[in-house]
CSV table of C-alpha atoms in Angstrom, one decimal:
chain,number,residue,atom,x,y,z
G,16,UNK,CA,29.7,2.8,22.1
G,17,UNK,CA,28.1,5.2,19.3
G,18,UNK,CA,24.9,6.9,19.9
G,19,UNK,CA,23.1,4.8,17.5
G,20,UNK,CA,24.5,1.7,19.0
G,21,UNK,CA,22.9,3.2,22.5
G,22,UNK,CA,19.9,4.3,21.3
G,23,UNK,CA,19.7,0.1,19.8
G,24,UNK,CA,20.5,-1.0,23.2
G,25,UNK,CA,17.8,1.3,25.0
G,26,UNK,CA,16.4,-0.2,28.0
G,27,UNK,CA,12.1,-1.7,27.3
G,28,UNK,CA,9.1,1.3,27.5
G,29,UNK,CA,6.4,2.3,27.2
G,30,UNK,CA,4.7,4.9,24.2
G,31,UNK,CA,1.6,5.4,26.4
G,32,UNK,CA,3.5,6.4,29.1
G,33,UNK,CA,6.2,8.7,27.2
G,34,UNK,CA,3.9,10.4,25.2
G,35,UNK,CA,2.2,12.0,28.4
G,36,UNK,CA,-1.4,14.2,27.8
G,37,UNK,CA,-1.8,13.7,24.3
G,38,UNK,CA,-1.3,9.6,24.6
G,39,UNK,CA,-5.3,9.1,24.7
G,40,UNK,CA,-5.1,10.3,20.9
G,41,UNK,CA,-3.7,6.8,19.5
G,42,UNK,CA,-6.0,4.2,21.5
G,43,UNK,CA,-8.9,6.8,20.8
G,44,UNK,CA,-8.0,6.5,16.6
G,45,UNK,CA,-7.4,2.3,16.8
G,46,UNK,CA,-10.9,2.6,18.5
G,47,UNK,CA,-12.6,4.2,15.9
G,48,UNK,CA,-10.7,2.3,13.3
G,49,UNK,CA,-11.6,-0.9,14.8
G,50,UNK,CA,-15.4,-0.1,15.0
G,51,UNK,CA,-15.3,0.5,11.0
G,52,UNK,CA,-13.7,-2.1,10.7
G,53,UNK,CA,-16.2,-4.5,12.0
G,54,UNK,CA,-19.0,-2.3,10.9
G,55,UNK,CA,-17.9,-3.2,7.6
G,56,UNK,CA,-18.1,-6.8,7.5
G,57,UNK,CA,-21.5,-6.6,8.6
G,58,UNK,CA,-22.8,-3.8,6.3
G,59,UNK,CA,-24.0,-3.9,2.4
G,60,UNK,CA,-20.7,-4.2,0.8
G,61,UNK,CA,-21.2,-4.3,-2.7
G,62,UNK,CA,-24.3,-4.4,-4.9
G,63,UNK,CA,-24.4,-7.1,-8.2
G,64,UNK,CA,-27.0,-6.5,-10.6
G,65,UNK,CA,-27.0,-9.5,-13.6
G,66,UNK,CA,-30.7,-11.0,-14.0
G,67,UNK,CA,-32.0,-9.5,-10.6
G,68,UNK,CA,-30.2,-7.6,-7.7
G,69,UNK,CA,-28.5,-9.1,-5.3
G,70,UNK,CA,-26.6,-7.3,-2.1
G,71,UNK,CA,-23.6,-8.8,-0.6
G,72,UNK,CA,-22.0,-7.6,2.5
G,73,UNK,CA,-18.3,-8.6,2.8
G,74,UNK,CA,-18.6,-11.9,4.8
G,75,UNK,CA,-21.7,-13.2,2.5
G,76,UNK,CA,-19.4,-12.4,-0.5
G,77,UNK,CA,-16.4,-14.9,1.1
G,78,UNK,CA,-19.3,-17.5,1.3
G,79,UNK,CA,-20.8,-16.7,-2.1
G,80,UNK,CA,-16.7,-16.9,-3.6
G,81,UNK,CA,-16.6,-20.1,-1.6
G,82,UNK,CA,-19.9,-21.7,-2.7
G,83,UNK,CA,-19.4,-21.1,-6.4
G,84,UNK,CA,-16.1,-22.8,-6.4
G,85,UNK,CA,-13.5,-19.5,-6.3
G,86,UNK,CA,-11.7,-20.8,-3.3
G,87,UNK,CA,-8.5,-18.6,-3.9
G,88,UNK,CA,-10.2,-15.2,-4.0
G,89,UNK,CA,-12.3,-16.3,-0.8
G,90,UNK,CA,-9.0,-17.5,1.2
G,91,UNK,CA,-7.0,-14.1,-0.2
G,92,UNK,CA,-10.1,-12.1,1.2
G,93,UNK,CA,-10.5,-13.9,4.6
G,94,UNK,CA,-6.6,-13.3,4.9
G,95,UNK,CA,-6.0,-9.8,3.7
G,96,UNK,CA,-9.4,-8.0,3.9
G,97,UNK,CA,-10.8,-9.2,7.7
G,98,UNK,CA,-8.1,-10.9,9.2
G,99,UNK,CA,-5.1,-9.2,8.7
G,100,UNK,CA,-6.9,-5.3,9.0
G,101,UNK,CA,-8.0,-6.8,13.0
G,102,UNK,CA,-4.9,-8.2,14.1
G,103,UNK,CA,-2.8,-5.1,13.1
G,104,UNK,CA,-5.6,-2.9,14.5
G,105,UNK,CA,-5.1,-5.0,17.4
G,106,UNK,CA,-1.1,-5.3,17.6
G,107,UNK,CA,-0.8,-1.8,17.3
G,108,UNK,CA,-2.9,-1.2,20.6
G,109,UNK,CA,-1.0,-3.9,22.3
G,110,UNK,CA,2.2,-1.9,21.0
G,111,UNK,CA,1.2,1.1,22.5
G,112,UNK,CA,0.2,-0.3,26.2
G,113,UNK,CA,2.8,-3.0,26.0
G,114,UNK,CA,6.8,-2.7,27.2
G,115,UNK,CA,9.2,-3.4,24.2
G,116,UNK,CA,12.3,-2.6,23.9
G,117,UNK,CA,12.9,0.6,20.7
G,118,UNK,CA,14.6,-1.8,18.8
G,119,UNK,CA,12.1,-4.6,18.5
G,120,UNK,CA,9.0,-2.3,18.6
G,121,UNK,CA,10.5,0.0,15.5
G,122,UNK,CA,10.9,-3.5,13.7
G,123,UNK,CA,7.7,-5.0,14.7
G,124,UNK,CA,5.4,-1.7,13.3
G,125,UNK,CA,8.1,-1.6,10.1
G,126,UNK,CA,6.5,-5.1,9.1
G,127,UNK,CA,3.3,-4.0,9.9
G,128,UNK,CA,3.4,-1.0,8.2
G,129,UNK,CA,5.0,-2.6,4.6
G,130,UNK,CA,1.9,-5.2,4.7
G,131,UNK,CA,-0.5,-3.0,5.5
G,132,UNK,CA,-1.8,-2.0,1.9
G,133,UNK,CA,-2.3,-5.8,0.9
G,134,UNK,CA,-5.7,-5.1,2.9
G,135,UNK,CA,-6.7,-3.2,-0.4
G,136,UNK,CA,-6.7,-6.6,-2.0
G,137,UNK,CA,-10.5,-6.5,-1.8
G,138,UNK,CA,-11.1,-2.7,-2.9
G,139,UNK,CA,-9.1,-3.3,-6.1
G,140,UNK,CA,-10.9,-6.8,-7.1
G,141,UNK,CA,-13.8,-4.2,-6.4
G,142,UNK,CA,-12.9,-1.2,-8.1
G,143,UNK,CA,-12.3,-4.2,-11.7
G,144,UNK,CA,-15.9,-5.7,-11.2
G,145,UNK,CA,-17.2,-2.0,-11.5
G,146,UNK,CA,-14.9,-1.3,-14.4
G,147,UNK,CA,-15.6,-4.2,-16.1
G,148,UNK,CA,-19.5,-3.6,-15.6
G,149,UNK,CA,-19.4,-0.2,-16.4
G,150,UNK,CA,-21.8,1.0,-19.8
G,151,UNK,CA,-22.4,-2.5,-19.9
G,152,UNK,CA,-26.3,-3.6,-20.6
G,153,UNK,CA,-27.0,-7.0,-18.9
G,154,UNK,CA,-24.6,-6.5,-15.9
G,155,UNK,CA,-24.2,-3.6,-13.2
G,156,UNK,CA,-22.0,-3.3,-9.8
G,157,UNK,CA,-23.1,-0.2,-7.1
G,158,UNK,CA,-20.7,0.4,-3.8
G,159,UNK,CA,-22.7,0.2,-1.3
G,160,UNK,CA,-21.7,1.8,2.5
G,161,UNK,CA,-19.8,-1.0,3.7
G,162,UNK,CA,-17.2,-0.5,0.9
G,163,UNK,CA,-16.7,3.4,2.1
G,164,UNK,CA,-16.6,2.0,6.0
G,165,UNK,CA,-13.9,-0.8,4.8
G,166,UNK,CA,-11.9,2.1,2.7
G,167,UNK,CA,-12.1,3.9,5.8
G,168,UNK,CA,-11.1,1.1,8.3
G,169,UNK,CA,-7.8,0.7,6.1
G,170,UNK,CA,-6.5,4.2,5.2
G,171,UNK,CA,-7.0,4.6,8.6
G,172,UNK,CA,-4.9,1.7,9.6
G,173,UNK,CA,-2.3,2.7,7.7
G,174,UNK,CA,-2.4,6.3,9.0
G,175,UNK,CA,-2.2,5.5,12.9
G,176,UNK,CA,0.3,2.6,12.0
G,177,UNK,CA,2.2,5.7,10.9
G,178,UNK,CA,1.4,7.9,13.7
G,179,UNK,CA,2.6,5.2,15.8
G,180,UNK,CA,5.7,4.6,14.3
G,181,UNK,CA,6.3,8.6,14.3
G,182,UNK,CA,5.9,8.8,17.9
G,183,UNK,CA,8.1,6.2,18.8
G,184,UNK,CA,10.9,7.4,15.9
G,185,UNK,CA,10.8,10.5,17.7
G,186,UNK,CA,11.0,9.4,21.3
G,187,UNK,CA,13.0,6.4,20.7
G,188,UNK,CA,14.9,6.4,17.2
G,189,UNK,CA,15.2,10.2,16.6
G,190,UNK,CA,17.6,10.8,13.5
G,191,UNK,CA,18.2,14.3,14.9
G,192,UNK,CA,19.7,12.6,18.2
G,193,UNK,CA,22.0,10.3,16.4
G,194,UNK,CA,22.9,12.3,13.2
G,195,UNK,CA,22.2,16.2,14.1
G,196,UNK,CA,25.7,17.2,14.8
G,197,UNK,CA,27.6,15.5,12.2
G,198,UNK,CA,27.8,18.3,9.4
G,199,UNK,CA,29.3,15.9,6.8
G,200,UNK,CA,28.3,16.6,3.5
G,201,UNK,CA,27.6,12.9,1.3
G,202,UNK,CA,27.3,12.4,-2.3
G,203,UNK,CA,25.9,9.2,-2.8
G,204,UNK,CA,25.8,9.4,-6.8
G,205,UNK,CA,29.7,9.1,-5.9
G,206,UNK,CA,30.1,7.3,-2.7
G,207,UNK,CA,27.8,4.1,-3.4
G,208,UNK,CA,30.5,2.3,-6.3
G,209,UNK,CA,29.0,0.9,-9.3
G,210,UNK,CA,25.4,1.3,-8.1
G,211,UNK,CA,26.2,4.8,-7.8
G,212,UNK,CA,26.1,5.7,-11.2
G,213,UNK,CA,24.0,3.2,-12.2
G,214,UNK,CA,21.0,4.5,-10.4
G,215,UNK,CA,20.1,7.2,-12.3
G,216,UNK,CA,19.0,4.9,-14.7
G,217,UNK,CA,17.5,2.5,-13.0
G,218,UNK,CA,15.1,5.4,-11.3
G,219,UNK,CA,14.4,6.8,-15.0
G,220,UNK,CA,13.8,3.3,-16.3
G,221,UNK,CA,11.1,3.1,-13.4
G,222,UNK,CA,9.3,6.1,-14.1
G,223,UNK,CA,9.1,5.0,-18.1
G,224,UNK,CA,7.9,1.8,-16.9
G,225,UNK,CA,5.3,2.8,-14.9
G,226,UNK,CA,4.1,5.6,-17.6
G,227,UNK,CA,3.7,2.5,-19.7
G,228,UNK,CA,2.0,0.3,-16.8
G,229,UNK,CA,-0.6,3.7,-16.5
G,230,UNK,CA,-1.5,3.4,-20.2
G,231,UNK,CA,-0.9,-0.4,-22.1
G,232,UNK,CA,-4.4,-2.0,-21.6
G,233,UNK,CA,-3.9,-5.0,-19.2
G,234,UNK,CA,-6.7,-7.1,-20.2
G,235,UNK,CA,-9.8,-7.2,-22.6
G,236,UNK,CA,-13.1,-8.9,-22.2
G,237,UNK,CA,-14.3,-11.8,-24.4
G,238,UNK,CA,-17.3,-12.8,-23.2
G,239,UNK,CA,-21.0,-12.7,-24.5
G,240,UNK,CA,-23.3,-10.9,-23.9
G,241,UNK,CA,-21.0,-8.2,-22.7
G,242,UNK,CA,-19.8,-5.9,-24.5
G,243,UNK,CA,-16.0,-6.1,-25.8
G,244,UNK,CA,-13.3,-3.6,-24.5
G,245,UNK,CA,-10.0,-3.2,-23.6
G,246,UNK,CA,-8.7,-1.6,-19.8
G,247,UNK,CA,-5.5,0.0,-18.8
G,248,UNK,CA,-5.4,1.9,-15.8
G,249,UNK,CA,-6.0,5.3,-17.0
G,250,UNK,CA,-8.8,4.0,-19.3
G,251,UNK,CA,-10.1,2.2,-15.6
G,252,UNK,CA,-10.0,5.8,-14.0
G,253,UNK,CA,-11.0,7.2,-16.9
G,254,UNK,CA,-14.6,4.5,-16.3
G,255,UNK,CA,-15.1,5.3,-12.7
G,256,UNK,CA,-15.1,9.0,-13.6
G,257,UNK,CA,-17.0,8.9,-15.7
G,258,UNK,CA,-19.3,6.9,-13.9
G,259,UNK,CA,-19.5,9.4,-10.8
G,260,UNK,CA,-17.1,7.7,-8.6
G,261,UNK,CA,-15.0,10.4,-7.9
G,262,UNK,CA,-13.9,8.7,-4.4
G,263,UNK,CA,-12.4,5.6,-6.6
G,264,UNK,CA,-11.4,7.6,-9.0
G,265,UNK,CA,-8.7,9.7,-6.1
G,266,UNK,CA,-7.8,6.6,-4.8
G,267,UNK,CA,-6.6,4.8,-8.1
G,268,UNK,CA,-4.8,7.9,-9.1
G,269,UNK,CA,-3.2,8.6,-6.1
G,270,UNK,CA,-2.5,4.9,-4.9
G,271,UNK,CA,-1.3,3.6,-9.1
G,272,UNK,CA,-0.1,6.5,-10.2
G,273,UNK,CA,1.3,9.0,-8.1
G,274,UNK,CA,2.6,7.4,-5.1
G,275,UNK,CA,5.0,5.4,-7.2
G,276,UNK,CA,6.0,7.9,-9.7
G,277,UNK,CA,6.5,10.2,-6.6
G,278,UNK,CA,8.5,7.4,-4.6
G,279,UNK,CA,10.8,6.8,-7.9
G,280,UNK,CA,11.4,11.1,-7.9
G,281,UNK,CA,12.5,11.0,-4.2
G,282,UNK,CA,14.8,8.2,-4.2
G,283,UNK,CA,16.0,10.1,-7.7
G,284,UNK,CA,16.4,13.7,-5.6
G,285,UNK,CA,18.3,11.9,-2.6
G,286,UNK,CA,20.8,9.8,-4.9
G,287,UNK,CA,21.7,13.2,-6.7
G,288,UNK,CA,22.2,15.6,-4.3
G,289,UNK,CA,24.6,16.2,-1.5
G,290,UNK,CA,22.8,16.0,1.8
G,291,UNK,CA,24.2,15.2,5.3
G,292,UNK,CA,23.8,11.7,7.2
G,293,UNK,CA,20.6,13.2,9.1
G,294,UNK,CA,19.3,14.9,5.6
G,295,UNK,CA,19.8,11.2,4.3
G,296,UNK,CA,18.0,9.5,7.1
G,297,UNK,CA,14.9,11.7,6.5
G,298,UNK,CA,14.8,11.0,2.7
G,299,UNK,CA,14.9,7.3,3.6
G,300,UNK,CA,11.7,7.4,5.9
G,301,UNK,CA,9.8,9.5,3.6
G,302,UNK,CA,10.9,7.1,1.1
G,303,UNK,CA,9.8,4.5,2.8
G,304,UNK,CA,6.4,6.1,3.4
G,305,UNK,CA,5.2,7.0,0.0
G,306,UNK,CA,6.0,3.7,-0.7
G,307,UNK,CA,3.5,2.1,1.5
G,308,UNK,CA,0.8,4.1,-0.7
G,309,UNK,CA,2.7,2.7,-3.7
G,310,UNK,CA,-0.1,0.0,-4.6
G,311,UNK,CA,0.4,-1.4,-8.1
G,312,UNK,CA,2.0,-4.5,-6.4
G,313,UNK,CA,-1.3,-4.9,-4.9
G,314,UNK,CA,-3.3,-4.2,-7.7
G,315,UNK,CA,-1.2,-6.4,-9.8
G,316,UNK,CA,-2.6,-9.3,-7.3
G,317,UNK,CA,-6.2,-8.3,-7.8
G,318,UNK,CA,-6.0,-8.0,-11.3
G,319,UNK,CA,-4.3,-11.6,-11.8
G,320,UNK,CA,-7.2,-13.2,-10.0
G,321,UNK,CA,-9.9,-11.4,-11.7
G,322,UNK,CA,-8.2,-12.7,-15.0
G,323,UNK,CA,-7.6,-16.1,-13.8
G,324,UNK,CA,-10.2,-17.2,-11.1
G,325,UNK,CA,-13.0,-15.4,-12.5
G,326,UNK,CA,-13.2,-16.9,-15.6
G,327,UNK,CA,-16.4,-18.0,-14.0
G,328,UNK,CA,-17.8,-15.0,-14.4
G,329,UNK,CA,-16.3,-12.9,-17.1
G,330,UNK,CA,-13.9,-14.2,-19.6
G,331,UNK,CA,-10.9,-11.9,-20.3
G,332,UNK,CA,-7.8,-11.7,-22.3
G,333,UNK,CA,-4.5,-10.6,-21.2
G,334,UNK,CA,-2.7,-7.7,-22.7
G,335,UNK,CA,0.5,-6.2,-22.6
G,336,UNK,CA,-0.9,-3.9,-19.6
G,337,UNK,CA,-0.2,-6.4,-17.4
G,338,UNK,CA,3.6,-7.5,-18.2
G,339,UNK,CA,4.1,-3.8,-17.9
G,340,UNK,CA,3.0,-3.6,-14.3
G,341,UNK,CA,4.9,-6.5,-13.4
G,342,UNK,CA,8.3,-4.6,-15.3
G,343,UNK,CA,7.2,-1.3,-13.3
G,344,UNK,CA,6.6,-3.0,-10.1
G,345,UNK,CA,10.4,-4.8,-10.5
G,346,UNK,CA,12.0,-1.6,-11.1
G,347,UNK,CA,10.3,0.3,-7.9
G,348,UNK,CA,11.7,-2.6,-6.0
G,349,UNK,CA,14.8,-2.6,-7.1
G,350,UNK,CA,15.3,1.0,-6.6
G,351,UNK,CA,14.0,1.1,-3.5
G,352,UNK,CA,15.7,-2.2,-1.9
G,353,UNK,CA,18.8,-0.8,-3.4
G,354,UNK,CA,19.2,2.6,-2.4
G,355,UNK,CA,17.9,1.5,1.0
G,356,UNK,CA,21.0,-0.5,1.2
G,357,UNK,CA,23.4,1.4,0.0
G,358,UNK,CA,22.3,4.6,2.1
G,359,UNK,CA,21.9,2.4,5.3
G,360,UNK,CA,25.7,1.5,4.7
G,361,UNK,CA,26.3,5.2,3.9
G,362,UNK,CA,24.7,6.4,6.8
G,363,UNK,CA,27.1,3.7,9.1
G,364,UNK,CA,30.0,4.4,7.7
């Protein structure tokens, strides 16, 4: 039996209980993630100025979506803004208190971790509404706190789900266990077949892809008495800056424009370059966790139910924008589903 295929068959533990003084630090973060959590659906969320000012905090907006006939955006917000942020919240605590066996534990935070960022499904149908209403006369939006305690709640979700997976990769999984002695150099550009060589360009195609997603407007309004303009991402960062939200303005470039371009470099550097089986595993991981800030998918979502369900309330026209983010998102998949393979099969052989 390999050492990977022991460390698969490792008896059911505990993280609490191997991660001795310093295990008080997780339960103490889910805590105080927990509390924002909650905190947020209670607080001013977002603030609507058209023909008198109206505050919503996250729960009245599902009922305001709901009573004005935008059932999709309210069921997409009940699922992937409150319901989804608790039960991870909660899972993860259960994880760390609970007896699992490596295997199905390192599995079971995996799936949390790759859905975590779906909880910014909210933020981004945010972040449009203030774009949209930005320099405009008859219409406003303001974030109110509730917005910074939800942003908080998630990022922070996604950071222990991460501390929580690092913990038990290192007491559990550790790379360095199963790969640290072999010394074999690999060359996946010429190990991998036909993919081989054809991912270079797949990971360059990406990256023009996603340049193009950045800058192609992806909708316009058309709709009296606003006034008509045209949005692509960097014109939408470009709006929030402008507008002071500097806070908005870090997250879209980090979360649209850098994690992906950065994930699309990294899985370029690995493919490349000789590195041994444990350089390899590394690469993978950190891979995998840029891509979990790697939001356009999510943003893509938002931005196809502004267009379509609120026609309601602004009327907008597509532009090429948004067949470019769809094209950008395909090829960050691709890449990254695809050199996932190939190096797991690398890595086993």
């Amino acid at each position: 039996m390999t050492k990977h295929e022991e460390l698969k068959s490792a008896p059911a533990n505990r993280l609490s209980s191997l991660s001795g003084r310093k295990g008080w630090l997780v339960p103490s973060g889910l805590l105080f993630v927990l509390l924002a959590n909650i905190t947020a659906l209670f607080v001013p969320f977002l603030a609507i100025d058209f023909m008198g000012k109206e505050i919503y905090s996250l729960l009245h907006s599902v009922q305001l979506m709901w009573e004005t006939k935008l059932y999709l955006i309210a069921i997409l917000i009940v699922v992937f803004s409150i319901t989804f942020p608790l039960f991870k919240t909660v899972s993860l605590i259960l994880i760390w208190f609970s007896r699992i066996k490596p295997v199905t534990r390192h599995r079971f935070i995996h799936l949390l971790e790759a859905a975590g960022k779906w909880s910014m499904f909210d933020i981004f149908v945010v972040i449009l509404l203030m774009v949209i209403s930005t320099k405009q006369t008859f219409i406003n939006t303001e974030p109110q706190i509730g917005l910074m305690f939800f942003i908080i709640a998630i990022i922070g979700n996604m950071l222990m789900s991460r501390m929580v997976a690092t913990i038990d990769r290192r007491l559990n999984m550790n790379p360095e266990t199963i790969f640290g002695k072999d010394e074999k150099v690999l060359e996946p550009l010429s190990s991998t077949g036909r993919v081989g060589w054809l991912m270079p360009f797949l990971v360059l195609g990406g990256i023009v892809s996603i340049i193009y997603a950045i800058e192609l407007p992806f909708f316009k309004i058309n709709n009296i008495p606003l006034f008509s303009k045209s949005y692509s991402i960097h014109t939408a960062i470009e709006a929030l800056y402008l507008d002071g939200r500097g806070l908005l303005t870090i997250f879209m470039i980090l979360f649209l424009c850098v994690a992906p371009i950065l994930t699309l470099i990294l899985i370029g550097q690995c493919w490349m370059f000789h590195k041994t089986r444990y350089q390899i595993s590394r690469r993978l991981e950190l891979i995998r966790i840029v891509g979990e800030w790697s939001m356009l998918s999510v943003f893509l979502m938002a931005l196809s139910i502004v267009v379509t369900e609120g026609e309601q309330m602004v009327k907008t026209e597509i532009r090429p924008g948004i067949y470019a983010i769809m094209v950008a998102i395909a090829f960050t998949v691709l890449c990254t589903r695809l050199s996932e393979y190939k190096l797991r099969r690398l890595l086993d052989s």
